[in-house]
Amino acid sequence: GNQNSGYENGNFVGPTILSGVKPDMSCYKEEIFGPVLCVMTAANLDQAISIVNANPLGNGVALFTGSGGVARKFQHEIEVGQIGINVPVPVPLPFFCWSSSKGSILGDHHFYGKSAVSFYTQTKTTVSRWEYVAADTDANSVNFSGR
C-alpha cells in the first residue's frame, strides 16, 4: 500500500484500485472517502443491480456498457445517489448537487442546488459518456468489468 509521511498508521489513503471485490468485504460494506476504486463484476445486469441495491450505503456506482437500454434500466433501478455510465468516477460537475442516498447521507436533505429546498425528494445524478457506434452493431452488448 501507499504510505505517506506523517500518516503511517492510517488516516490517508493514496490512489488505490481494489479488484475482485465481493459484497462481504469490508471495503464494500464501509465507505472509503479517498481516491479508492472498488471493482466488482456480476454475471448479468439483474445481479449487478441486486448486489448494489442490497448495500445499505448509496454513494456512487459506475456501469460500462454499449447499450442504451441496459444503461437506462441500470440508471432507473439502481438505488444510489451518483451513477456513472461509461465513466469510472460518477462525480458530477460542481453545478450539480451532491446526491448520495441511503446510509451515505446524514441529515434530512442534500446541501446544494434544488435539493436544499426539496426536503422530501431523493435525487439521482447520472453522468454518462457515449461513443459513436454504427447502427448495425450489437446494441445489446454490455460489459460490467470496464475497459
Short mmCIF file of N, CA and C in Angstrom, two decimals:
data_model
loop_
_atom_site.label_atom_id
_atom_site.label_comp_id
_atom_site.label_asym_id
_atom_site.label_seq_id
_atom_site.Cartn_x
_atom_site.Cartn_y
_atom_site.Cartn_z
N GLY A 1 0.80 -1.19 0.00
CA GLY A 1 0.00 0.00 0.00
C GLY A 1 0.84 1.25 0.00
N ASN A 2 0.20 2.34 -0.25
CA ASN A 2 0.84 3.64 -0.29
C ASN A 2 0.96 4.20 1.12
N GLN A 3 2.17 4.60 1.53
CA GLN A 3 2.35 5.25 2.82
C GLN A 3 2.82 6.67 2.60
N ASN A 4 2.25 7.57 3.34
CA ASN A 4 2.59 8.97 3.23
C ASN A 4 3.17 9.45 4.54
N SER A 5 4.20 10.26 4.45
CA SER A 5 4.89 10.77 5.61
C SER A 5 3.91 11.44 6.57
N GLY A 6 3.95 11.01 7.82
CA GLY A 6 3.05 11.55 8.83
C GLY A 6 1.75 10.78 8.97
N TYR A 7 1.47 9.85 8.04
CA TYR A 7 0.22 9.08 8.07
C TYR A 7 0.51 7.58 8.01
N GLU A 8 1.61 7.13 8.58
CA GLU A 8 2.00 5.72 8.52
C GLU A 8 0.97 4.79 9.16
N ASN A 9 0.21 5.28 10.12
CA ASN A 9 -0.78 4.46 10.81
C ASN A 9 -2.20 4.66 10.28
N GLY A 10 -2.33 5.30 9.15
CA GLY A 10 -3.66 5.47 8.57
C GLY A 10 -4.05 6.92 8.44
N ASN A 11 -5.32 7.16 8.26
CA ASN A 11 -5.92 8.48 8.10
C ASN A 11 -5.68 9.10 6.74
N PHE A 12 -4.95 8.43 5.86
CA PHE A 12 -4.78 8.91 4.49
C PHE A 12 -4.64 7.70 3.59
N VAL A 13 -5.41 7.65 2.52
CA VAL A 13 -5.33 6.56 1.57
C VAL A 13 -4.89 7.15 0.24
N GLY A 14 -3.79 6.66 -0.30
CA GLY A 14 -3.32 7.09 -1.61
C GLY A 14 -4.18 6.48 -2.69
N PRO A 15 -3.98 6.88 -3.95
CA PRO A 15 -4.77 6.32 -5.06
C PRO A 15 -4.68 4.80 -5.07
N THR A 16 -5.85 4.14 -5.01
CA THR A 16 -5.90 2.69 -4.84
C THR A 16 -7.02 2.10 -5.70
N ILE A 17 -6.74 0.97 -6.35
CA ILE A 17 -7.76 0.20 -7.07
C ILE A 17 -7.84 -1.16 -6.40
N LEU A 18 -9.03 -1.51 -5.93
CA LEU A 18 -9.28 -2.82 -5.33
C LEU A 18 -10.13 -3.63 -6.30
N SER A 19 -9.58 -4.71 -6.85
CA SER A 19 -10.34 -5.52 -7.80
C SER A 19 -10.75 -6.83 -7.15
N GLY A 20 -11.71 -7.49 -7.76
CA GLY A 20 -12.21 -8.74 -7.20
C GLY A 20 -12.99 -8.55 -5.92
N VAL A 21 -13.55 -7.38 -5.74
CA VAL A 21 -14.29 -7.06 -4.51
C VAL A 21 -15.59 -7.86 -4.46
N LYS A 22 -15.89 -8.39 -3.28
CA LYS A 22 -17.11 -9.16 -3.03
C LYS A 22 -17.95 -8.44 -1.98
N PRO A 23 -19.28 -8.65 -1.97
CA PRO A 23 -20.15 -7.94 -1.04
C PRO A 23 -19.83 -8.12 0.43
N ASP A 24 -19.15 -9.20 0.81
CA ASP A 24 -18.85 -9.42 2.22
C ASP A 24 -17.54 -8.78 2.67
N MET A 25 -16.83 -8.13 1.78
CA MET A 25 -15.55 -7.50 2.12
C MET A 25 -15.77 -6.14 2.77
N SER A 26 -14.93 -5.80 3.75
CA SER A 26 -15.11 -4.53 4.47
C SER A 26 -14.98 -3.33 3.54
N CYS A 27 -14.17 -3.42 2.50
CA CYS A 27 -14.03 -2.29 1.57
C CYS A 27 -15.32 -2.02 0.81
N TYR A 28 -16.21 -3.01 0.74
CA TYR A 28 -17.51 -2.81 0.10
C TYR A 28 -18.58 -2.43 1.11
N LYS A 29 -18.49 -2.96 2.32
CA LYS A 29 -19.50 -2.70 3.34
C LYS A 29 -19.34 -1.34 4.00
N GLU A 30 -18.14 -0.75 3.93
CA GLU A 30 -17.88 0.55 4.56
C GLU A 30 -17.44 1.53 3.49
N GLU A 31 -17.87 2.77 3.59
CA GLU A 31 -17.45 3.78 2.63
C GLU A 31 -16.02 4.21 2.89
N ILE A 32 -15.26 4.32 1.83
CA ILE A 32 -13.89 4.82 1.91
C ILE A 32 -13.88 6.16 1.19
N PHE A 33 -13.66 7.22 1.92
CA PHE A 33 -13.61 8.54 1.29
C PHE A 33 -12.15 8.85 0.97
N GLY A 34 -11.81 8.67 -0.27
CA GLY A 34 -10.46 8.87 -0.74
C GLY A 34 -10.40 8.42 -2.19
N PRO A 35 -9.24 8.49 -2.77
CA PRO A 35 -9.12 8.07 -4.16
C PRO A 35 -9.04 6.55 -4.27
N VAL A 36 -10.18 5.89 -4.00
CA VAL A 36 -10.24 4.42 -4.00
C VAL A 36 -11.36 3.98 -4.95
N LEU A 37 -11.02 3.04 -5.83
CA LEU A 37 -12.00 2.46 -6.74
C LEU A 37 -12.13 0.98 -6.41
N CYS A 38 -13.33 0.55 -6.02
CA CYS A 38 -13.62 -0.86 -5.76
C CYS A 38 -14.26 -1.44 -7.02
N VAL A 39 -13.65 -2.48 -7.59
CA VAL A 39 -14.13 -3.08 -8.83
C VAL A 39 -14.79 -4.42 -8.53
N MET A 40 -16.07 -4.52 -8.90
CA MET A 40 -16.82 -5.75 -8.75
C MET A 40 -17.29 -6.20 -10.12
N THR A 41 -17.53 -7.49 -10.28
CA THR A 41 -18.12 -7.99 -11.51
C THR A 41 -19.40 -8.75 -11.16
N ALA A 42 -20.28 -8.86 -12.13
CA ALA A 42 -21.54 -9.57 -11.94
C ALA A 42 -21.81 -10.42 -13.18
N ALA A 43 -22.55 -11.48 -13.01
CA ALA A 43 -22.86 -12.38 -14.13
C ALA A 43 -23.79 -11.72 -15.15
N ASN A 44 -24.66 -10.82 -14.67
CA ASN A 44 -25.61 -10.17 -15.57
C ASN A 44 -26.10 -8.87 -14.93
N LEU A 45 -26.89 -8.14 -15.65
CA LEU A 45 -27.38 -6.84 -15.19
C LEU A 45 -28.23 -6.96 -13.94
N ASP A 46 -29.14 -7.90 -13.90
CA ASP A 46 -30.01 -8.05 -12.73
C ASP A 46 -29.20 -8.36 -11.47
N GLN A 47 -28.17 -9.20 -11.60
CA GLN A 47 -27.32 -9.49 -10.44
C GLN A 47 -26.56 -8.24 -10.00
N ALA A 48 -26.07 -7.46 -10.95
CA ALA A 48 -25.35 -6.23 -10.61
C ALA A 48 -26.25 -5.27 -9.84
N ILE A 49 -27.47 -5.10 -10.31
CA ILE A 49 -28.43 -4.22 -9.64
C ILE A 49 -28.74 -4.75 -8.24
N SER A 50 -28.94 -6.05 -8.10
CA SER A 50 -29.23 -6.65 -6.80
C SER A 50 -28.09 -6.47 -5.81
N ILE A 51 -26.86 -6.67 -6.27
CA ILE A 51 -25.69 -6.51 -5.40
C ILE A 51 -25.62 -5.09 -4.86
N VAL A 52 -25.74 -4.11 -5.74
CA VAL A 52 -25.62 -2.71 -5.32
C VAL A 52 -26.79 -2.31 -4.45
N ASN A 53 -28.00 -2.69 -4.81
CA ASN A 53 -29.17 -2.29 -4.03
C ASN A 53 -29.22 -2.95 -2.65
N ALA A 54 -28.56 -4.08 -2.47
CA ALA A 54 -28.53 -4.75 -1.17
C ALA A 54 -27.60 -4.04 -0.19
N ASN A 55 -26.71 -3.19 -0.69
CA ASN A 55 -25.79 -2.46 0.18
C ASN A 55 -26.56 -1.35 0.89
N PRO A 56 -26.41 -1.20 2.21
CA PRO A 56 -27.14 -0.16 2.94
C PRO A 56 -26.64 1.25 2.65
N LEU A 57 -25.50 1.37 1.99
CA LEU A 57 -24.97 2.68 1.62
C LEU A 57 -25.38 2.99 0.19
N GLY A 58 -25.27 4.23 -0.22
CA GLY A 58 -25.73 4.58 -1.56
C GLY A 58 -25.03 5.79 -2.14
N ASN A 59 -23.69 5.81 -2.07
CA ASN A 59 -22.95 6.97 -2.56
C ASN A 59 -22.84 6.96 -4.08
N GLY A 60 -22.10 6.03 -4.68
CA GLY A 60 -21.91 6.06 -6.11
C GLY A 60 -21.60 4.70 -6.70
N VAL A 61 -21.89 4.54 -8.00
CA VAL A 61 -21.65 3.30 -8.73
C VAL A 61 -21.44 3.66 -10.20
N ALA A 62 -20.68 2.82 -10.90
CA ALA A 62 -20.46 3.03 -12.32
C ALA A 62 -20.73 1.74 -13.09
N LEU A 63 -21.24 1.88 -14.31
CA LEU A 63 -21.52 0.77 -15.21
C LEU A 63 -20.92 1.09 -16.57
N PHE A 64 -20.26 0.12 -17.18
CA PHE A 64 -19.72 0.29 -18.52
C PHE A 64 -20.51 -0.60 -19.47
N THR A 65 -21.12 0.02 -20.49
CA THR A 65 -21.98 -0.71 -21.42
C THR A 65 -22.00 -0.01 -22.78
N GLY A 66 -22.35 -0.75 -23.80
CA GLY A 66 -22.57 -0.18 -25.12
C GLY A 66 -24.05 -0.10 -25.44
N SER A 67 -24.90 -0.44 -24.49
CA SER A 67 -26.34 -0.49 -24.71
C SER A 67 -27.07 0.61 -23.96
N GLY A 68 -27.79 1.42 -24.70
CA GLY A 68 -28.61 2.45 -24.07
C GLY A 68 -29.71 1.87 -23.21
N GLY A 69 -30.28 0.72 -23.64
CA GLY A 69 -31.33 0.07 -22.86
C GLY A 69 -30.81 -0.44 -21.53
N VAL A 70 -29.63 -1.04 -21.54
CA VAL A 70 -29.02 -1.51 -20.30
C VAL A 70 -28.73 -0.33 -19.38
N ALA A 71 -28.17 0.74 -19.95
CA ALA A 71 -27.86 1.93 -19.16
C ALA A 71 -29.12 2.51 -18.52
N ARG A 72 -30.19 2.58 -19.30
CA ARG A 72 -31.44 3.16 -18.79
C ARG A 72 -32.01 2.30 -17.66
N LYS A 73 -32.03 0.98 -17.84
CA LYS A 73 -32.54 0.09 -16.78
C LYS A 73 -31.70 0.25 -15.51
N PHE A 74 -30.39 0.26 -15.66
CA PHE A 74 -29.49 0.41 -14.52
C PHE A 74 -29.74 1.74 -13.82
N GLN A 75 -29.80 2.82 -14.59
CA GLN A 75 -29.99 4.16 -14.04
C GLN A 75 -31.29 4.26 -13.24
N HIS A 76 -32.34 3.64 -13.74
CA HIS A 76 -33.65 3.77 -13.09
C HIS A 76 -33.88 2.78 -11.95
N GLU A 77 -33.19 1.65 -11.96
CA GLU A 77 -33.43 0.65 -10.91
C GLU A 77 -32.40 0.67 -9.80
N ILE A 78 -31.27 1.31 -10.01
CA ILE A 78 -30.21 1.33 -9.01
C ILE A 78 -30.57 2.32 -7.90
N GLU A 79 -30.23 1.98 -6.67
CA GLU A 79 -30.58 2.82 -5.52
C GLU A 79 -29.34 3.48 -4.92
N VAL A 80 -28.72 4.34 -5.68
CA VAL A 80 -27.61 5.15 -5.19
C VAL A 80 -27.81 6.58 -5.69
N GLY A 81 -27.08 7.50 -5.11
CA GLY A 81 -27.26 8.90 -5.45
C GLY A 81 -26.46 9.36 -6.65
N GLN A 82 -25.30 8.75 -6.92
CA GLN A 82 -24.46 9.18 -8.03
C GLN A 82 -24.16 7.98 -8.92
N ILE A 83 -24.56 8.07 -10.17
CA ILE A 83 -24.44 6.97 -11.11
C ILE A 83 -23.54 7.39 -12.26
N GLY A 84 -22.56 6.56 -12.58
CA GLY A 84 -21.70 6.79 -13.74
C GLY A 84 -22.03 5.79 -14.82
N ILE A 85 -22.29 6.25 -16.02
CA ILE A 85 -22.49 5.37 -17.17
C ILE A 85 -21.32 5.64 -18.12
N ASN A 86 -20.46 4.65 -18.29
CA ASN A 86 -19.27 4.73 -19.12
C ASN A 86 -18.28 5.79 -18.65
N VAL A 87 -18.33 6.13 -17.39
CA VAL A 87 -17.32 6.97 -16.75
C VAL A 87 -16.96 6.28 -15.43
N PRO A 88 -15.68 6.20 -15.09
CA PRO A 88 -15.28 5.42 -13.93
C PRO A 88 -15.60 6.05 -12.58
N VAL A 89 -15.72 7.35 -12.50
CA VAL A 89 -15.99 8.02 -11.23
C VAL A 89 -17.22 8.91 -11.43
N PRO A 90 -18.35 8.56 -10.81
CA PRO A 90 -19.58 9.31 -11.06
C PRO A 90 -19.69 10.59 -10.24
N VAL A 91 -18.67 11.43 -10.30
CA VAL A 91 -18.71 12.69 -9.57
C VAL A 91 -19.16 13.78 -10.54
N PRO A 92 -20.30 14.40 -10.25
CA PRO A 92 -20.83 15.40 -11.18
C PRO A 92 -20.05 16.70 -11.14
N LEU A 93 -20.25 17.50 -12.14
CA LEU A 93 -19.65 18.82 -12.18
C LEU A 93 -20.21 19.66 -11.03
N PRO A 94 -19.50 20.72 -10.62
CA PRO A 94 -19.90 21.46 -9.42
C PRO A 94 -21.27 22.12 -9.46
N PHE A 95 -21.83 22.33 -10.66
CA PHE A 95 -23.14 22.97 -10.68
C PHE A 95 -24.28 21.98 -10.47
N PHE A 96 -23.99 20.68 -10.30
CA PHE A 96 -24.97 19.71 -9.87
C PHE A 96 -24.84 19.54 -8.36
N CYS A 97 -25.93 19.13 -7.71
CA CYS A 97 -25.84 18.93 -6.27
C CYS A 97 -25.19 17.58 -5.96
N TRP A 98 -24.58 17.47 -4.80
CA TRP A 98 -24.08 16.20 -4.29
C TRP A 98 -25.30 15.37 -3.97
N SER A 99 -25.34 14.13 -4.41
CA SER A 99 -26.60 13.41 -4.29
C SER A 99 -26.43 11.98 -3.80
N SER A 100 -25.78 11.79 -2.67
CA SER A 100 -25.72 10.46 -2.08
C SER A 100 -27.10 10.07 -1.57
N SER A 101 -27.27 8.77 -1.26
CA SER A 101 -28.56 8.33 -0.74
C SER A 101 -28.36 7.18 0.23
N LYS A 102 -29.45 6.69 0.78
CA LYS A 102 -29.46 5.60 1.76
C LYS A 102 -28.55 5.95 2.94
N GLY A 103 -27.68 5.04 3.37
CA GLY A 103 -26.82 5.27 4.53
C GLY A 103 -25.64 6.19 4.26
N SER A 104 -25.52 6.70 3.04
CA SER A 104 -24.39 7.55 2.68
C SER A 104 -24.66 9.03 2.90
N ILE A 105 -25.81 9.37 3.42
CA ILE A 105 -26.12 10.78 3.66
C ILE A 105 -26.59 10.93 5.10
N LEU A 106 -26.13 11.97 5.72
CA LEU A 106 -26.58 12.28 7.07
C LEU A 106 -27.46 13.52 7.01
N GLY A 107 -28.53 13.53 7.74
CA GLY A 107 -29.41 14.68 7.76
C GLY A 107 -30.65 14.46 6.90
N ASP A 108 -31.41 15.52 6.75
CA ASP A 108 -32.69 15.44 6.06
C ASP A 108 -32.61 15.69 4.56
N HIS A 109 -31.59 16.42 4.11
CA HIS A 109 -31.55 16.78 2.69
C HIS A 109 -30.11 17.05 2.25
N HIS A 110 -29.94 17.16 0.95
CA HIS A 110 -28.63 17.48 0.38
C HIS A 110 -28.36 18.96 0.58
N PHE A 111 -27.12 19.35 0.43
CA PHE A 111 -26.78 20.71 0.80
C PHE A 111 -26.47 21.63 -0.38
N TYR A 112 -26.71 21.20 -1.62
CA TYR A 112 -26.51 22.07 -2.78
C TYR A 112 -27.74 22.02 -3.67
N GLY A 113 -27.88 23.02 -4.53
CA GLY A 113 -28.89 23.00 -5.58
C GLY A 113 -30.31 22.93 -5.07
N LYS A 114 -31.20 22.44 -5.94
CA LYS A 114 -32.62 22.34 -5.63
C LYS A 114 -32.88 21.44 -4.43
N SER A 115 -32.01 20.46 -4.19
CA SER A 115 -32.24 19.53 -3.08
C SER A 115 -32.22 20.22 -1.73
N ALA A 116 -31.55 21.34 -1.63
CA ALA A 116 -31.54 22.08 -0.38
C ALA A 116 -32.93 22.61 -0.04
N VAL A 117 -33.79 22.74 -1.05
CA VAL A 117 -35.15 23.23 -0.84
C VAL A 117 -36.15 22.08 -0.85
N SER A 118 -35.90 21.05 -1.64
CA SER A 118 -36.83 19.93 -1.79
C SER A 118 -36.57 18.89 -0.70
N PHE A 119 -37.15 19.08 0.45
CA PHE A 119 -36.86 18.26 1.61
C PHE A 119 -37.29 16.80 1.46
N TYR A 120 -38.30 16.52 0.64
CA TYR A 120 -38.85 15.18 0.58
C TYR A 120 -38.53 14.46 -0.73
N THR A 121 -37.45 14.85 -1.38
CA THR A 121 -37.08 14.27 -2.66
C THR A 121 -35.73 13.58 -2.54
N GLN A 122 -35.64 12.34 -3.01
CA GLN A 122 -34.36 11.65 -3.09
C GLN A 122 -33.91 11.72 -4.54
N THR A 123 -32.77 12.34 -4.77
CA THR A 123 -32.32 12.58 -6.14
C THR A 123 -31.28 11.58 -6.58
N LYS A 124 -31.11 11.50 -7.89
CA LYS A 124 -30.04 10.74 -8.51
C LYS A 124 -29.34 11.66 -9.50
N THR A 125 -28.04 11.53 -9.60
CA THR A 125 -27.28 12.26 -10.60
C THR A 125 -26.59 11.23 -11.48
N THR A 126 -26.84 11.27 -12.77
CA THR A 126 -26.22 10.35 -13.70
C THR A 126 -25.27 11.11 -14.60
N VAL A 127 -24.02 10.64 -14.66
CA VAL A 127 -23.02 11.20 -15.57
C VAL A 127 -22.72 10.11 -16.57
N SER A 128 -22.86 10.38 -17.87
CA SER A 128 -22.62 9.33 -18.86
C SER A 128 -21.82 9.87 -20.03
N ARG A 129 -21.16 8.94 -20.71
CA ARG A 129 -20.36 9.29 -21.89
C ARG A 129 -20.63 8.22 -22.92
N TRP A 130 -20.95 8.62 -24.14
CA TRP A 130 -21.25 7.68 -25.21
C TRP A 130 -20.34 7.94 -26.39
N GLU A 131 -19.87 6.88 -27.01
CA GLU A 131 -19.10 6.97 -28.24
C GLU A 131 -20.02 6.64 -29.40
N TYR A 132 -19.70 7.18 -30.58
CA TYR A 132 -20.49 6.86 -31.76
C TYR A 132 -20.33 5.38 -32.09
N VAL A 133 -21.46 4.68 -32.26
CA VAL A 133 -21.45 3.29 -32.66
C VAL A 133 -22.38 3.16 -33.86
N ALA A 134 -21.91 2.50 -34.92
CA ALA A 134 -22.73 2.32 -36.11
C ALA A 134 -24.01 1.57 -35.75
N ALA A 135 -25.10 1.88 -36.45
CA ALA A 135 -26.40 1.31 -36.15
C ALA A 135 -26.46 -0.20 -36.35
N ASP A 136 -25.57 -0.77 -37.14
CA ASP A 136 -25.63 -2.20 -37.41
C ASP A 136 -24.83 -3.04 -36.42
N THR A 137 -24.31 -2.44 -35.33
CA THR A 137 -23.57 -3.20 -34.33
C THR A 137 -24.51 -3.79 -33.31
N ASP A 138 -24.02 -4.65 -32.46
CA ASP A 138 -24.82 -5.31 -31.44
C ASP A 138 -25.21 -4.32 -30.35
N ALA A 139 -26.46 -3.90 -30.35
CA ALA A 139 -26.94 -2.91 -29.38
C ALA A 139 -27.15 -3.50 -28.00
N ASN A 140 -27.07 -4.81 -27.86
CA ASN A 140 -27.32 -5.44 -26.57
C ASN A 140 -26.05 -5.83 -25.84
N SER A 141 -24.90 -5.37 -26.30
CA SER A 141 -23.66 -5.73 -25.62
C SER A 141 -23.55 -4.97 -24.31
N VAL A 142 -22.97 -5.62 -23.32
CA VAL A 142 -22.80 -4.99 -22.02
C VAL A 142 -21.50 -5.51 -21.43
N ASN A 143 -20.79 -4.65 -20.71
CA ASN A 143 -19.52 -5.03 -20.09
C ASN A 143 -19.51 -4.50 -18.68
N PHE A 144 -19.54 -5.39 -17.68
CA PHE A 144 -19.55 -4.97 -16.29
C PHE A 144 -18.14 -4.80 -15.74
N SER A 145 -17.13 -5.28 -16.45
CA SER A 145 -15.78 -5.25 -15.90
C SER A 145 -14.97 -4.03 -16.35
N GLY A 146 -15.54 -3.15 -17.11
CA GLY A 146 -14.81 -1.97 -17.58
C GLY A 146 -14.01 -2.28 -18.82
N ARG A 147 -13.32 -1.25 -19.31
CA ARG A 147 -12.49 -1.43 -20.49
C ARG A 147 -11.10 -1.01 -20.20
#
